[in-house]
Short mmCIF file of C-alpha atoms in Angstrom, two decimals:
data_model
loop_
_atom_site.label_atom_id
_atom_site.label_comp_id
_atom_site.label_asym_id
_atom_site.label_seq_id
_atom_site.Cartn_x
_atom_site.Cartn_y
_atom_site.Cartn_z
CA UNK A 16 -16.26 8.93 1.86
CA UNK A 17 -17.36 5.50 0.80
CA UNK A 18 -14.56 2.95 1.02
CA UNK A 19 -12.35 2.10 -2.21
CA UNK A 20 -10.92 -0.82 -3.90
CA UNK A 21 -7.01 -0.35 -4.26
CA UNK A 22 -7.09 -0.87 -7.99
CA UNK A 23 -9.79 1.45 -8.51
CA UNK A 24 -8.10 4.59 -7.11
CA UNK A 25 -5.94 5.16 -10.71
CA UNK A 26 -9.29 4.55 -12.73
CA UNK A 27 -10.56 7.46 -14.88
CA UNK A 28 -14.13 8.37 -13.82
CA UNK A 29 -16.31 11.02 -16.12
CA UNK A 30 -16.73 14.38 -14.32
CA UNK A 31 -14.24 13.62 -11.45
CA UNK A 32 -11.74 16.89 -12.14
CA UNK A 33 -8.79 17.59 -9.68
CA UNK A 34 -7.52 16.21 -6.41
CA UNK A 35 -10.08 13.91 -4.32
CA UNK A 36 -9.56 12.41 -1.26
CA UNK A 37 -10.45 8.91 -1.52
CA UNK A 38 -10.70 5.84 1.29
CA UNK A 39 -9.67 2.44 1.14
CA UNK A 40 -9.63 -0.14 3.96
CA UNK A 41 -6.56 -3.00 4.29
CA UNK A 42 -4.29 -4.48 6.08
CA UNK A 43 -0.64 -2.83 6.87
CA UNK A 44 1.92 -5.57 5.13
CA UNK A 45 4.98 -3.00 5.85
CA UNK A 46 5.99 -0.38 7.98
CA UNK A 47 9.01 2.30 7.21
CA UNK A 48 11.34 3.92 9.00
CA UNK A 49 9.67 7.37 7.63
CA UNK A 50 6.40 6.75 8.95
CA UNK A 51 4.70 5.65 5.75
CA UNK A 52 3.59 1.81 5.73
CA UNK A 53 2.18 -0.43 2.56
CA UNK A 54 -1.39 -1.30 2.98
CA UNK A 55 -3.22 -4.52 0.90
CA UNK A 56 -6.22 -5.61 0.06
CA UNK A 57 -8.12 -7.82 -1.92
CA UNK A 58 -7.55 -5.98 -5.31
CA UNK A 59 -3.68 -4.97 -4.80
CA UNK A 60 -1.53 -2.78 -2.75
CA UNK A 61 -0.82 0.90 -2.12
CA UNK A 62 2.31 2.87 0.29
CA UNK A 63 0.92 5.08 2.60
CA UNK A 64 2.32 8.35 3.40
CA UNK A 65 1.01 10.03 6.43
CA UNK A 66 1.94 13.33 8.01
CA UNK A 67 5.38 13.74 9.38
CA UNK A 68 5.22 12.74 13.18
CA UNK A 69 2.26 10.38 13.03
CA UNK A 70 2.76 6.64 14.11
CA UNK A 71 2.14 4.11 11.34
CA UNK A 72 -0.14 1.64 12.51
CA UNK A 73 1.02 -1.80 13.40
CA UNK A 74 1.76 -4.50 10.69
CA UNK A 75 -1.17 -7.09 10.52
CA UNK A 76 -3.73 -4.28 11.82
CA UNK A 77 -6.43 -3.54 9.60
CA UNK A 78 -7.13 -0.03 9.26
CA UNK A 79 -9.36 2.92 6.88
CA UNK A 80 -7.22 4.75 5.41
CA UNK A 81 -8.10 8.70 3.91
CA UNK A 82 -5.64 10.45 1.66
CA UNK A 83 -4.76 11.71 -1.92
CA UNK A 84 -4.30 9.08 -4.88
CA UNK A 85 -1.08 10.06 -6.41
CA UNK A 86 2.05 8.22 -8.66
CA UNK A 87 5.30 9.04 -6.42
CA UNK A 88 8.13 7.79 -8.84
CA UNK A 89 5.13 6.23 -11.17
CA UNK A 90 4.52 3.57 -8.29
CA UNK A 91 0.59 4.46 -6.42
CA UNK A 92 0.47 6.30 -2.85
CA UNK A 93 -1.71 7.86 -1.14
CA UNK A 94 -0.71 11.34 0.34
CA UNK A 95 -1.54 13.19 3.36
CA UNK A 96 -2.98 10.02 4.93
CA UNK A 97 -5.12 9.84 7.86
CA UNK A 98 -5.61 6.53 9.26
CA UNK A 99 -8.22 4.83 11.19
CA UNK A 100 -7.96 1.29 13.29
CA UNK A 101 -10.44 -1.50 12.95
CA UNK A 102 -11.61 -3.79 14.92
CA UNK A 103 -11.29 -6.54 12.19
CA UNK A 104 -8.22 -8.20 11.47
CA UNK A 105 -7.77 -10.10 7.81
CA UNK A 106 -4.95 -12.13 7.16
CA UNK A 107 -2.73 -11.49 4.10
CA UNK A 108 -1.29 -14.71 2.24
CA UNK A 109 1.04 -13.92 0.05
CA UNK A 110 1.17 -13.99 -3.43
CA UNK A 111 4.06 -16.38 -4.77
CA UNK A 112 6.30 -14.48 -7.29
CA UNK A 113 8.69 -16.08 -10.09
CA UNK A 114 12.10 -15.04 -9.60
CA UNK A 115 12.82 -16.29 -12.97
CA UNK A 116 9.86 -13.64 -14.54
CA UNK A 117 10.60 -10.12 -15.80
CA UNK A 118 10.51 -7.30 -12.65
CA UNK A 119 7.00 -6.03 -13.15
CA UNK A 120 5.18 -3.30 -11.04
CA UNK A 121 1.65 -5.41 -10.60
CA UNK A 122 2.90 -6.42 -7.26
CA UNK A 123 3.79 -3.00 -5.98
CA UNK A 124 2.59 -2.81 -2.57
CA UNK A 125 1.46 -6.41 -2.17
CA UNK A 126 2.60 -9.03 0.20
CA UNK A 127 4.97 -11.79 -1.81
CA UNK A 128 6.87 -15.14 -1.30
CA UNK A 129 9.70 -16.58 -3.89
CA UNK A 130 12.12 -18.99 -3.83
CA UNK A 131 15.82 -18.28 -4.49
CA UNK A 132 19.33 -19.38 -3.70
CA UNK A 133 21.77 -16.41 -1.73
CA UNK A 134 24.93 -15.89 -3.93
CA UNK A 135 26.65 -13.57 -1.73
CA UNK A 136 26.38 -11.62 1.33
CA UNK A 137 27.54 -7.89 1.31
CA UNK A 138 27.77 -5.38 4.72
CA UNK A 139 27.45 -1.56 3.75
CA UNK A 140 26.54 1.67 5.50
#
């Protein structure tokens, strides 16, 4: 499969009908608890989700990752990843974000930085 820009997996494309695997190649920004991990490039961010038992790869690698666009809660993932190391690494800057602008979901998946003052401090299960 030829590699992907992130923000071109979601784009309609004339006789493309169904469920295609696509690729994309990034760099991990995230890792979860469940496995899945948030992947970055130069066009935008996407969460991972790889089969159940597989080892997400390490945050800062860059990897090729294989798996089916899809909106999980209308944010993009790919499904049913499968996920290839690099030898290359990229570094990620992060985008700055304005705590004082509207939540938006452009930044969904994408490595951030803001500014902000804690208020309070809560403990809960």
């Amino acid at each position: 499969l030829p590699v992907r820009a992130i923000s071109d997996l979601f784009e309609f494309h004339p006789g493309n009908t169904g469920l295609h695997r696509a690729r994309v190649r990034g760099t991990v920004v995230l890792r979860l608890a469940d496995g899945s991990f948030f992947l970055q490039d130069t066009t935008g961010g996407i969460q991972a989700q790889t089969r159940k038992g597989r080892p997400a790869p390490q945050v800062g690698q860059t990897v090729e990752v294989a798996g089916f666009p899809a909106r999980t809660d209308g944010l993009p993932t790919l499904q049913d990843a499968r996920v290839r190391a690099t030898p290359e690494a990229v570094l990620v800057e992060p985008g700055v974000l304005d705590a004082k602008a509207p939540p938006n979901t452009d930044a969904h998946g994408t490595l951030v930085r803001l500014e902000g003052r804690v208020i309070g401090r809560s403990i809960r299960a």
